[in-house]
Each structure stands twice: as structure tokens, then as C-alpha cells.
Tab-separated table of C-alpha atoms in Angstrom:
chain	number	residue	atom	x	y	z
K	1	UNK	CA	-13.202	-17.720	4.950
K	2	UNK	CA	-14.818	-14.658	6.080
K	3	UNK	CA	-12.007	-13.182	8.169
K	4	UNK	CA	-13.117	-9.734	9.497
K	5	UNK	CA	-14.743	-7.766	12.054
K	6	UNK	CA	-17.470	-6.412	10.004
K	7	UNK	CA	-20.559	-7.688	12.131
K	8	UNK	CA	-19.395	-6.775	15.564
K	9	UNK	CA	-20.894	-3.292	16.339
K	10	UNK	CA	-18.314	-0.872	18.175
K	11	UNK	CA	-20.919	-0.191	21.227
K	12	UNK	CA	-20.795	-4.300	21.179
K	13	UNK	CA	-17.017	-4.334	21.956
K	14	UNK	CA	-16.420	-3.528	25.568
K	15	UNK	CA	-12.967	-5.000	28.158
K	16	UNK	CA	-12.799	-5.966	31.175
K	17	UNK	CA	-13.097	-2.481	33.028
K	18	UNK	CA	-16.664	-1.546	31.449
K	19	UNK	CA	-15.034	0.427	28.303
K	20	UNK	CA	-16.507	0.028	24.940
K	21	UNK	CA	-14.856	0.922	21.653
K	22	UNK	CA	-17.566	3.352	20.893
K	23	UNK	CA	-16.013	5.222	23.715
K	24	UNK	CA	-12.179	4.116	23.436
K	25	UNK	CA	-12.899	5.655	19.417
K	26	UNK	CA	-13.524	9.258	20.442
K	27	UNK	CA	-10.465	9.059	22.205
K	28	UNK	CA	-8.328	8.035	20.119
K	29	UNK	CA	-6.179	10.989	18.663
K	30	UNK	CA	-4.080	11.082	14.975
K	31	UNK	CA	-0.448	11.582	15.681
K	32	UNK	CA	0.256	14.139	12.617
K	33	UNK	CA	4.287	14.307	13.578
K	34	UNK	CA	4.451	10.970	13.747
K	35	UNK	CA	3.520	10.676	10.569
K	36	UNK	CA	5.831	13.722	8.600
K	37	UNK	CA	8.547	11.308	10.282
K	38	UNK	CA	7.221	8.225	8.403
K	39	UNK	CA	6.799	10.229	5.340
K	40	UNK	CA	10.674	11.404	5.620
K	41	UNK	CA	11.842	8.253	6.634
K	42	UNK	CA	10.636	7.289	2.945
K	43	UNK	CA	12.608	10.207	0.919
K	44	UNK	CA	15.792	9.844	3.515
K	45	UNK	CA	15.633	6.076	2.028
K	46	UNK	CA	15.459	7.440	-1.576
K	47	UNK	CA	17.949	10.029	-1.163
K	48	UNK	CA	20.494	7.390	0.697
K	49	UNK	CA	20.094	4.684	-1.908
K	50	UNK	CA	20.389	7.192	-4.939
K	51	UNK	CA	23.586	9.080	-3.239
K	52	UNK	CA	25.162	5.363	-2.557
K	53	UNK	CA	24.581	4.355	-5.727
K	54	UNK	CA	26.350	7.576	-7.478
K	55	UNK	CA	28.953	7.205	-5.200
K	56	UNK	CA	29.736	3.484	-5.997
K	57	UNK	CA	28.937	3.984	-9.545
K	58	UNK	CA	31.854	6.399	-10.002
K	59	UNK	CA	34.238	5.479	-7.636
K	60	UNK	CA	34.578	1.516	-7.011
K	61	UNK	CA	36.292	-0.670	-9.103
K	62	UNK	CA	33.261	-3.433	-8.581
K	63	UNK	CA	31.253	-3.953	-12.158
K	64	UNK	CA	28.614	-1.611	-12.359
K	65	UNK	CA	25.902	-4.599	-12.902
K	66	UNK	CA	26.409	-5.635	-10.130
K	67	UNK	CA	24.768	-2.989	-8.024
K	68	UNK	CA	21.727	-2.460	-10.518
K	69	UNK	CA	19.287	-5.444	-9.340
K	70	UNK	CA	20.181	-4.770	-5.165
K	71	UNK	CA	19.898	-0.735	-5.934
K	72	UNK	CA	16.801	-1.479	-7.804
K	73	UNK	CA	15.283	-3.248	-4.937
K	74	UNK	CA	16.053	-1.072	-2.701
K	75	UNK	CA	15.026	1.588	-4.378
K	76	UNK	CA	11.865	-0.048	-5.371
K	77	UNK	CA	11.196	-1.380	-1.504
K	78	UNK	CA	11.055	2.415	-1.001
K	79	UNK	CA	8.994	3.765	-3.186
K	80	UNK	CA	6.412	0.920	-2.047
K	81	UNK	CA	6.953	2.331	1.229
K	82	UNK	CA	5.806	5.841	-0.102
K	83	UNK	CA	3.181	4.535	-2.227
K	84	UNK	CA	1.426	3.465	0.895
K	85	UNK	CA	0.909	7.254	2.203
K	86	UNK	CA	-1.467	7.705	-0.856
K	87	UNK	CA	-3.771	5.473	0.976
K	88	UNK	CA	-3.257	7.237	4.189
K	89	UNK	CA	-4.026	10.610	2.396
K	90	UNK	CA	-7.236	8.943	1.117
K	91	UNK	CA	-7.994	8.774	4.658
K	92	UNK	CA	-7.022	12.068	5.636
K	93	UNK	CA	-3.880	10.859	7.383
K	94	UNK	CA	-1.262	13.378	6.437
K	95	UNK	CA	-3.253	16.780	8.062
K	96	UNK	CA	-5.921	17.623	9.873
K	97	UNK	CA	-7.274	20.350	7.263
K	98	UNK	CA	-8.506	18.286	4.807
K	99	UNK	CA	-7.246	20.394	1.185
K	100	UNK	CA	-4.021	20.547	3.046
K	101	UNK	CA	-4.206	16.552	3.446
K	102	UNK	CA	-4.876	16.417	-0.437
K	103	UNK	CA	-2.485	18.866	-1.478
K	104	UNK	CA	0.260	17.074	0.643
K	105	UNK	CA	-0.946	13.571	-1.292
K	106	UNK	CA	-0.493	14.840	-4.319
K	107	UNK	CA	2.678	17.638	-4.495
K	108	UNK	CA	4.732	15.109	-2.256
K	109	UNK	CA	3.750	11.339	-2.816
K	110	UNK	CA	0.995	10.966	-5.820
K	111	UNK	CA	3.254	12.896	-7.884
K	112	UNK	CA	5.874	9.712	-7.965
K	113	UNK	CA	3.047	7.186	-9.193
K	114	UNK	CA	0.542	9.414	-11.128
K	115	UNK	CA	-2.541	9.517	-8.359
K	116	UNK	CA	-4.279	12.080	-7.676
K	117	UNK	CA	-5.856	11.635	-4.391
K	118	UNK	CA	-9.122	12.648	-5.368
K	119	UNK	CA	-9.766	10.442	-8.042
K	120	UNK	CA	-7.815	7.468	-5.421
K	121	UNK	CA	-10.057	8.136	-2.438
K	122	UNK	CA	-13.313	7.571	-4.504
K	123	UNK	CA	-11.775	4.579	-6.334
K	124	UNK	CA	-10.694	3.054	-2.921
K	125	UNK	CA	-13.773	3.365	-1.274
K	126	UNK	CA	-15.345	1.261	-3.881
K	127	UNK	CA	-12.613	-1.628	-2.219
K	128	UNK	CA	-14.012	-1.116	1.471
K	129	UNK	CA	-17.143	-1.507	0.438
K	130	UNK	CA	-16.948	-4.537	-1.904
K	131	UNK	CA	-13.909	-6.196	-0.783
K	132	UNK	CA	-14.437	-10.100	-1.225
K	133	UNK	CA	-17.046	-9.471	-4.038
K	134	UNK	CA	-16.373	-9.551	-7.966
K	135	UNK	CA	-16.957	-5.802	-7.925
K	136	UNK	CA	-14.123	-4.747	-5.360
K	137	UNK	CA	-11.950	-1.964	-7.139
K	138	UNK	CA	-8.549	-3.115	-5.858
K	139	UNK	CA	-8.202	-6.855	-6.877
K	140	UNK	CA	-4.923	-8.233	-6.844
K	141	UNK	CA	-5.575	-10.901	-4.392
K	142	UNK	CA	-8.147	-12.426	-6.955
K	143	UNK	CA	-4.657	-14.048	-8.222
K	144	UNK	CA	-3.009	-17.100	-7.471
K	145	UNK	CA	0.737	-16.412	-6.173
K	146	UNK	CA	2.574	-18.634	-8.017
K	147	UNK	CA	5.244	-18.776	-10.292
K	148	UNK	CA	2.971	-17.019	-13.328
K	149	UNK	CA	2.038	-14.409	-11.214
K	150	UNK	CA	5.643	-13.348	-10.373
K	151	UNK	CA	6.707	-13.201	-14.118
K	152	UNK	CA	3.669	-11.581	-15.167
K	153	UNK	CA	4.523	-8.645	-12.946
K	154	UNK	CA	8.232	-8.554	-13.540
K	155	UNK	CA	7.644	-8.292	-16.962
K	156	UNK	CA	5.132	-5.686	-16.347
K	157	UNK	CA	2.271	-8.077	-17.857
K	158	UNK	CA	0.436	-7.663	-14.758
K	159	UNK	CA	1.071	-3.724	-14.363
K	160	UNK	CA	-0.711	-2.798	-17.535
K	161	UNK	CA	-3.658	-4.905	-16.566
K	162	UNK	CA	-3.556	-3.186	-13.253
K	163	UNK	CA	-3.296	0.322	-15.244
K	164	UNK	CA	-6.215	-0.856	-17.436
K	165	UNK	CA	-8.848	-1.713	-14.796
K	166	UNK	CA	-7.563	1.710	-12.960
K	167	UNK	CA	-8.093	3.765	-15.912
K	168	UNK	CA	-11.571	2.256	-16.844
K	169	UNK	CA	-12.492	3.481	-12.524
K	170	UNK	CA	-10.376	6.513	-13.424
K	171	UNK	CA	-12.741	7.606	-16.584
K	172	UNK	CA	-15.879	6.460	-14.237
K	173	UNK	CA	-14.941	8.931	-11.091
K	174	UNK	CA	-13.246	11.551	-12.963
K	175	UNK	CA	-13.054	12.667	-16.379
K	176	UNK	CA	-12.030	16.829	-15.410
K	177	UNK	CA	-9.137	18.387	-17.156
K	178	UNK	CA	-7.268	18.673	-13.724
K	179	UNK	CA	-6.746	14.589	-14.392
K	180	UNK	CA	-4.548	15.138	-17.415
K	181	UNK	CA	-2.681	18.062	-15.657
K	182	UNK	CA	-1.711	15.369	-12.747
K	183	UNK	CA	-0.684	13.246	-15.535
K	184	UNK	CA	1.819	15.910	-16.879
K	185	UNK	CA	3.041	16.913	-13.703
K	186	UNK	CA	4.189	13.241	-12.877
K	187	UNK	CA	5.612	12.913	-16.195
K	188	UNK	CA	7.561	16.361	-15.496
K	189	UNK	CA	8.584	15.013	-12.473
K	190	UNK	CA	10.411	11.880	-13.484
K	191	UNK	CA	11.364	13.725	-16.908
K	192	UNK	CA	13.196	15.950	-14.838
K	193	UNK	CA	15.096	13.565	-12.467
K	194	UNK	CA	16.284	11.096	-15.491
K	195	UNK	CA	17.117	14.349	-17.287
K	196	UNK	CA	19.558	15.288	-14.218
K	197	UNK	CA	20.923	11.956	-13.849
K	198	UNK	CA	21.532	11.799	-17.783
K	199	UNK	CA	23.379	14.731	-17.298
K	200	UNK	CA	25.785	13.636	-14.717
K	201	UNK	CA	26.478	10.973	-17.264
K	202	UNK	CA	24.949	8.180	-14.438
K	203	UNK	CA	22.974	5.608	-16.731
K	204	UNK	CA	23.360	3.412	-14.467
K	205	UNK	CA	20.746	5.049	-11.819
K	206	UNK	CA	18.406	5.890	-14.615
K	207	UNK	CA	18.312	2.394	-15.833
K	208	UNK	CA	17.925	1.375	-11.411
K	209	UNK	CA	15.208	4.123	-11.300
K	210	UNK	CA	13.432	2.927	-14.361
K	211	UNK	CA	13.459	-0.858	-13.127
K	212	UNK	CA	12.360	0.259	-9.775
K	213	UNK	CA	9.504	2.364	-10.895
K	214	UNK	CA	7.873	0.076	-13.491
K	215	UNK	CA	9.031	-3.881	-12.288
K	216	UNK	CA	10.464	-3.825	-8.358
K	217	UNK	CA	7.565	-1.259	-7.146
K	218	UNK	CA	4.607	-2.561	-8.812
K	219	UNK	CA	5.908	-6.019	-8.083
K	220	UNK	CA	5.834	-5.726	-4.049
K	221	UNK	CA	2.781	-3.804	-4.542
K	222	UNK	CA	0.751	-6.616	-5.934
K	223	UNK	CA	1.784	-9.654	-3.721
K	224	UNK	CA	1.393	-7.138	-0.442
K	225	UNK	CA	-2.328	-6.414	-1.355
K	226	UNK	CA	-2.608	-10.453	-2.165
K	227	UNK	CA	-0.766	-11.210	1.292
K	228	UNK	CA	-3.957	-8.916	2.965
K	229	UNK	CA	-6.644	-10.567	1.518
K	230	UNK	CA	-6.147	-13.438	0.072
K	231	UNK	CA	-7.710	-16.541	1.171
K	232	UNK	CA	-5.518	-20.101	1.765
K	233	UNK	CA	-8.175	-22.081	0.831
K	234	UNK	CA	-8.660	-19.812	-2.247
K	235	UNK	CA	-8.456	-21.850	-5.449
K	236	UNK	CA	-6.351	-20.983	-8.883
K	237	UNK	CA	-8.586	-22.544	-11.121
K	238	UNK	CA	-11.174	-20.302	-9.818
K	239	UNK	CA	-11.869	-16.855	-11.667
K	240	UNK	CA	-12.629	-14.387	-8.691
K	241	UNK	CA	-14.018	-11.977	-11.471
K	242	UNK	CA	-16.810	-14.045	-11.749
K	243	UNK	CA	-17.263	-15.434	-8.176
K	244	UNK	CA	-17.046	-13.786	-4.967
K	245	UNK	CA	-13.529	-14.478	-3.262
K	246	UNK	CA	-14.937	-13.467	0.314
K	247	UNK	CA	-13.714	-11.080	2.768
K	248	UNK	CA	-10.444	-11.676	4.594
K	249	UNK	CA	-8.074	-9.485	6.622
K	250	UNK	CA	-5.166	-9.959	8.169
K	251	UNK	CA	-2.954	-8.426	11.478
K	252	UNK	CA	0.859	-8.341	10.356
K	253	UNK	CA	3.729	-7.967	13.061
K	254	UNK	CA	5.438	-4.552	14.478
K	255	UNK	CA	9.271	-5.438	13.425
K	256	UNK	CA	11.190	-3.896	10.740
K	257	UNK	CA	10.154	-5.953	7.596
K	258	UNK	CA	6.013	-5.810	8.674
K	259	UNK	CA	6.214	-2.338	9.417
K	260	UNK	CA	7.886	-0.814	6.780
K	261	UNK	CA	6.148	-3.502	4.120
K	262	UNK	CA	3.231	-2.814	5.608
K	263	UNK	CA	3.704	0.983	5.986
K	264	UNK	CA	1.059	3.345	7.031
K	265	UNK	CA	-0.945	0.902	9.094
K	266	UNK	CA	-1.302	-1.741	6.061
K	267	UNK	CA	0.388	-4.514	8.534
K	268	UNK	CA	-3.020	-3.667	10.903
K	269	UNK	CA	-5.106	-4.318	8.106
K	270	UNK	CA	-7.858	-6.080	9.497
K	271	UNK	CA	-8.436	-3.316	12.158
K	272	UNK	CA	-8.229	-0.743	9.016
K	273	UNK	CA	-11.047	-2.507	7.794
K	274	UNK	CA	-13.462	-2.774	10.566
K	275	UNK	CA	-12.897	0.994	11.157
K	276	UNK	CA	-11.543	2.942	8.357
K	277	UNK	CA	-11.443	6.602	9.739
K	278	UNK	CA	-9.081	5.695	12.171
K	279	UNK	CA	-5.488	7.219	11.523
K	280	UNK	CA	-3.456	4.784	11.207
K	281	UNK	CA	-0.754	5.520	14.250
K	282	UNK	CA	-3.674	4.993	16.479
K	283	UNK	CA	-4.081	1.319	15.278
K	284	UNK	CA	-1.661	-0.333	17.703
K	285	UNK	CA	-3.759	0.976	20.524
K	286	UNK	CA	-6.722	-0.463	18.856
K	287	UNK	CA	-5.318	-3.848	18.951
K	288	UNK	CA	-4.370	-3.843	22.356
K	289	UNK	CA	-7.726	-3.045	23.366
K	290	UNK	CA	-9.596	-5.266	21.129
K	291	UNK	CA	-7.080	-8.401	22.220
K	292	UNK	CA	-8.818	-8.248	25.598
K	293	UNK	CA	-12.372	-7.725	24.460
K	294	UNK	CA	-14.352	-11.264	24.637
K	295	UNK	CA	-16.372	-10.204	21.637
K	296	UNK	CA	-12.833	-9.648	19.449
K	297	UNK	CA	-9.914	-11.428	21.047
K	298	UNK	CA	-10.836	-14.412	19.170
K	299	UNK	CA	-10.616	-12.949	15.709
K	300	UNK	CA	-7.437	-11.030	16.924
K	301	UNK	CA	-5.321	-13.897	17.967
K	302	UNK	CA	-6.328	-16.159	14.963
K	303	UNK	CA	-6.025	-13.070	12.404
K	304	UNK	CA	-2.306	-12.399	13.803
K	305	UNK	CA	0.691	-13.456	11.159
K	306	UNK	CA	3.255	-12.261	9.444
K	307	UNK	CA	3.778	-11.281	5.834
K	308	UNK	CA	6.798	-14.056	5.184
K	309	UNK	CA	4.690	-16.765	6.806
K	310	UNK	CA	1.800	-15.553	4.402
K	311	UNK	CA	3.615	-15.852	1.417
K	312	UNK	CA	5.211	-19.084	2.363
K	313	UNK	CA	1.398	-20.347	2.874
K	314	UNK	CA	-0.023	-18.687	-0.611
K	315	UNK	CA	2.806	-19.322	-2.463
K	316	UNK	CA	2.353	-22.062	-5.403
K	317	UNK	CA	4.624	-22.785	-7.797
């Protein structure tokens, strides 16, 4: 299934009133505040669930266990949602002046997960390029999602081998000092929160944050990338290390779950695809234009689904 946009040229795509997307493209302009509210919605949720979670911790009479694996969720539902800005910093997103874009990526959102955006935007790049292909940098859909998969990453199996192929890219695209600093700025970070909630006496939230960081997040990480790009038809006996998987992209809904999921423009990730240096609050507009294109509507419509009726198609047990 080759599911994208790729061969349609942008002067090629014109509506019903004469325009083309080359034109509609130079029009089309980021909106930055719109995006600092995305980003904030992200800490609020942090803050909320971390503030709850004290609350009920020390004050209700419920056993704590019983708000560790719904805190952790939450918690690590949020921190996906974050994690998802890193890409949009990769793509200049956050500001218009580009070392202010990287510094925001990094002080504010790579800090939680360890990227540094420069080393992320050249890794990530490699994925636009090479997506379908053995080579492609970012290759979580190359699983099946099954039962396997779903242990493998709660039990971090499939993190580390994420980590590994990351580092081996990492060493490739950047081997400069200012890599390790990263690396002990992140650690300083989360030292430094565990070290405050150990000192409230709260091991309960430092055992939720530690779950969420290393099982929930990397968890909904992996089976939203899969959920982008991974073919129906795709095969488990298959090794897509070895053969090409082929190109496919998906258009995910606007409602609560698909947005916020699919944060940052992920849920329009075909459209992402076909033109990458769009910012991503400009991608609704693109869809609405392309839907009434001859040359695109087709792809459009049959592209459009939502992430639960993708994973109820991929799954496997």
C-alpha cells in the first residue's frame, strides 16, 4: 500500500476556483500563540495530575495502589502529549527565530526525554526521506501490534531497543561534547524532581513518575508511530529490516482523543508528509483545501480514520 501524496506536485493541486496549493502554501501563516497554548496545555496536565495525586495520596482513606496505574497513565498520556512538540521544534514550530525555536525544544520539552533537537531534527529527516524503506530512522511500525509487542514495551524490552538504534543515529549525527551535557541536564532534571518528591515523603508519585516515564510514555509512543504508518496488509512473519514496508500515511480525526494523541499535527500525518515545512496549526486548512481538489480528494477521503479504529484493524493477538 503506498498511501501518500508524494507524486502529486503542489502547482498540480488546484480547486474549483482556479487556486493551486503552490499558491494556497505561501499563504498559509504559523500560528505561534496557538501553539505556547498547546505547549501549556501539556505542563497544566502535568501539574494537575501530580497536585491530584499528592492531594489524594495524603488525604483519602482509598489504598494508595489504587491510584498508581490511572495516575501513571495519565501522567504518561501527558508526557506523550509533550513529547510530540520535539517534533514540532524539529520543524521550527515553536518560534519564528530559529535558535530561539531550538532553545525552546530543548530548555522546555527535550529536557523531559533526553533530545536535543539538533541531533533529533537530523535523525528525523532521515524518516521523511526513507519512510517505507529498511533504512527509515524511526521504525516502530516495522512491528506487528500484537500481544508480544505490548509486553515487550511494558516491560521496557522494546524501549532499550528503541534507545539502541537511537544511540547508534545519535553517535552517526553527533558525537560533540554538548551531547553529553544534554544528557546531564536531563538527568539533573528528573534527579531533582524525585529528589523533591522524596522529600515530601510522596513515594508514591515517584514510583507513578518513574512508571510513566520509562513504561506508560514509551508505550503510547510506539503503537502511535505504528498507528501512522503501518500497513493492514502488512505481514508479522515479515522482517521490515530486511524488506521495504512501503510508504503509508494516515489523516486522524479533530476530537479530544485524536487531537491530543495525535498532538502537534501527528493526527494530520499524511498532509505532514507530503509537505513537511508546514506548521502544523495550518494543517486543518490544508485539508480542507485539498478535500476539494480532484487531483487529492481521493487520497483524502480514503486516508481519513481514526486512531481507535486503527488499532482495532492492526491489532493481533
Amino acid at each position: 500500500m503506498d498511501n501518500s501524496l508524494d507524486q502529486i506536485a503542489y502547482q498540480d493541486v488546484i480547486s474549483s476556483d482556479g487556486k493551486s496549493y503552490a499558491q494556497l502554501r505561501k499563504e498559509l501563516v504559523p500560528a505561534y500563540g496557538r501553539v505556547r497554548l498547546d505547549l501549556l496545555k501539556g505542563y497544566l496536565a502535568l501539574a494537575l495530575i501530580l497536585i491530584s495525586d499528592y492531594v489524594l495520596l495524603r488525604y483519602s482513606s482509598i489504598p494508595r495502589l489504587l491510584f498508581l496505574l490511572p495516575s501513571a497513565l495519565l501522567l504518561g498520556y501527558s508526557l506523550a502529549y509533550l513529547h510530540l512538540f520535539v517534533h514540532a521544534g524539529a520543524h521550527y514550530d515553536l518560534h519564528p527565530v530559529k535558535s530561539v525555536n531550538d532553545r525552546i525544544a530543548d530548555l522546555f520539552i527535550g529536557v523531559f526525554f533526553g533530545i536535543r533537537i539538533k541531533q533529533y531534527r537530523k535523525i528525523h529527516w532521515q524518516h521523511h526521506t526513507l519512510l517505507g524503506t529498511k533504512q527509515d530512522s524511526e521504525h516502530s511500525y516495522f512491528n506487528e501490534l500484537n500481544s508480544w509487542l505490548l509486553i515487550k514495551s511494558i516491560t521496557g524490552i522494546h524501549t532499550l531497543a528503541v534507545l539502541m538504534s537511537r544511540r547508534k543515529n545519535t553517535e552517526k549525527s553527533d558525537s560533540s561534547s554538548s551531547t553529553l551535557l544534554f544528557r546531564l541536564y536531563t538527568l539533573a532534571f528528573h534527579a531533582g524532581l524525585l529528589g523533591l518528591l522524596f522529600a515530601a515523603g510522596r513515594w508514591g508519585l515517584v514510583i507513578t513518575w518513574v512508571a510513566a516515564m520509562i513504561i506508560v510514555f514509551p508505550l503510547f509512543a510506539t503503537i502511535r508511530q505504528l498507528m501512522e504508518h503501518r500497513d493492514i496488509a502488512a505481514s508479522g512473519k515479515i522482517d521490515y529490516s530486511k524488506i521495504d514496508h512501503g510508504k503509508v500515511n494516515r489523516l486522524f480525526g479533530n476530537g479530544p482523543l485524536d487531537s491530543s494523541f495525535g498532538a502537534a499535527g501527528f493526527n494530520k500525518h499524511l498532509l505532514h508528509h507530503w509537505d513537511p515545512s508546514i506548521s502544523y496549526t495550518c494543517l486543518n486548512e490544508v485539508e480542507k483545501f485539498l478535500t476539494n481538489c480532484p487531483e487529492t480528494s481521493a487520497i483524502i477521503h480514503k486516508s481519513k480514520t481514526s486512531y481507535l479504529k486503527t488499532f482495532v484493524a492492526l491489532f493481533k493477538i
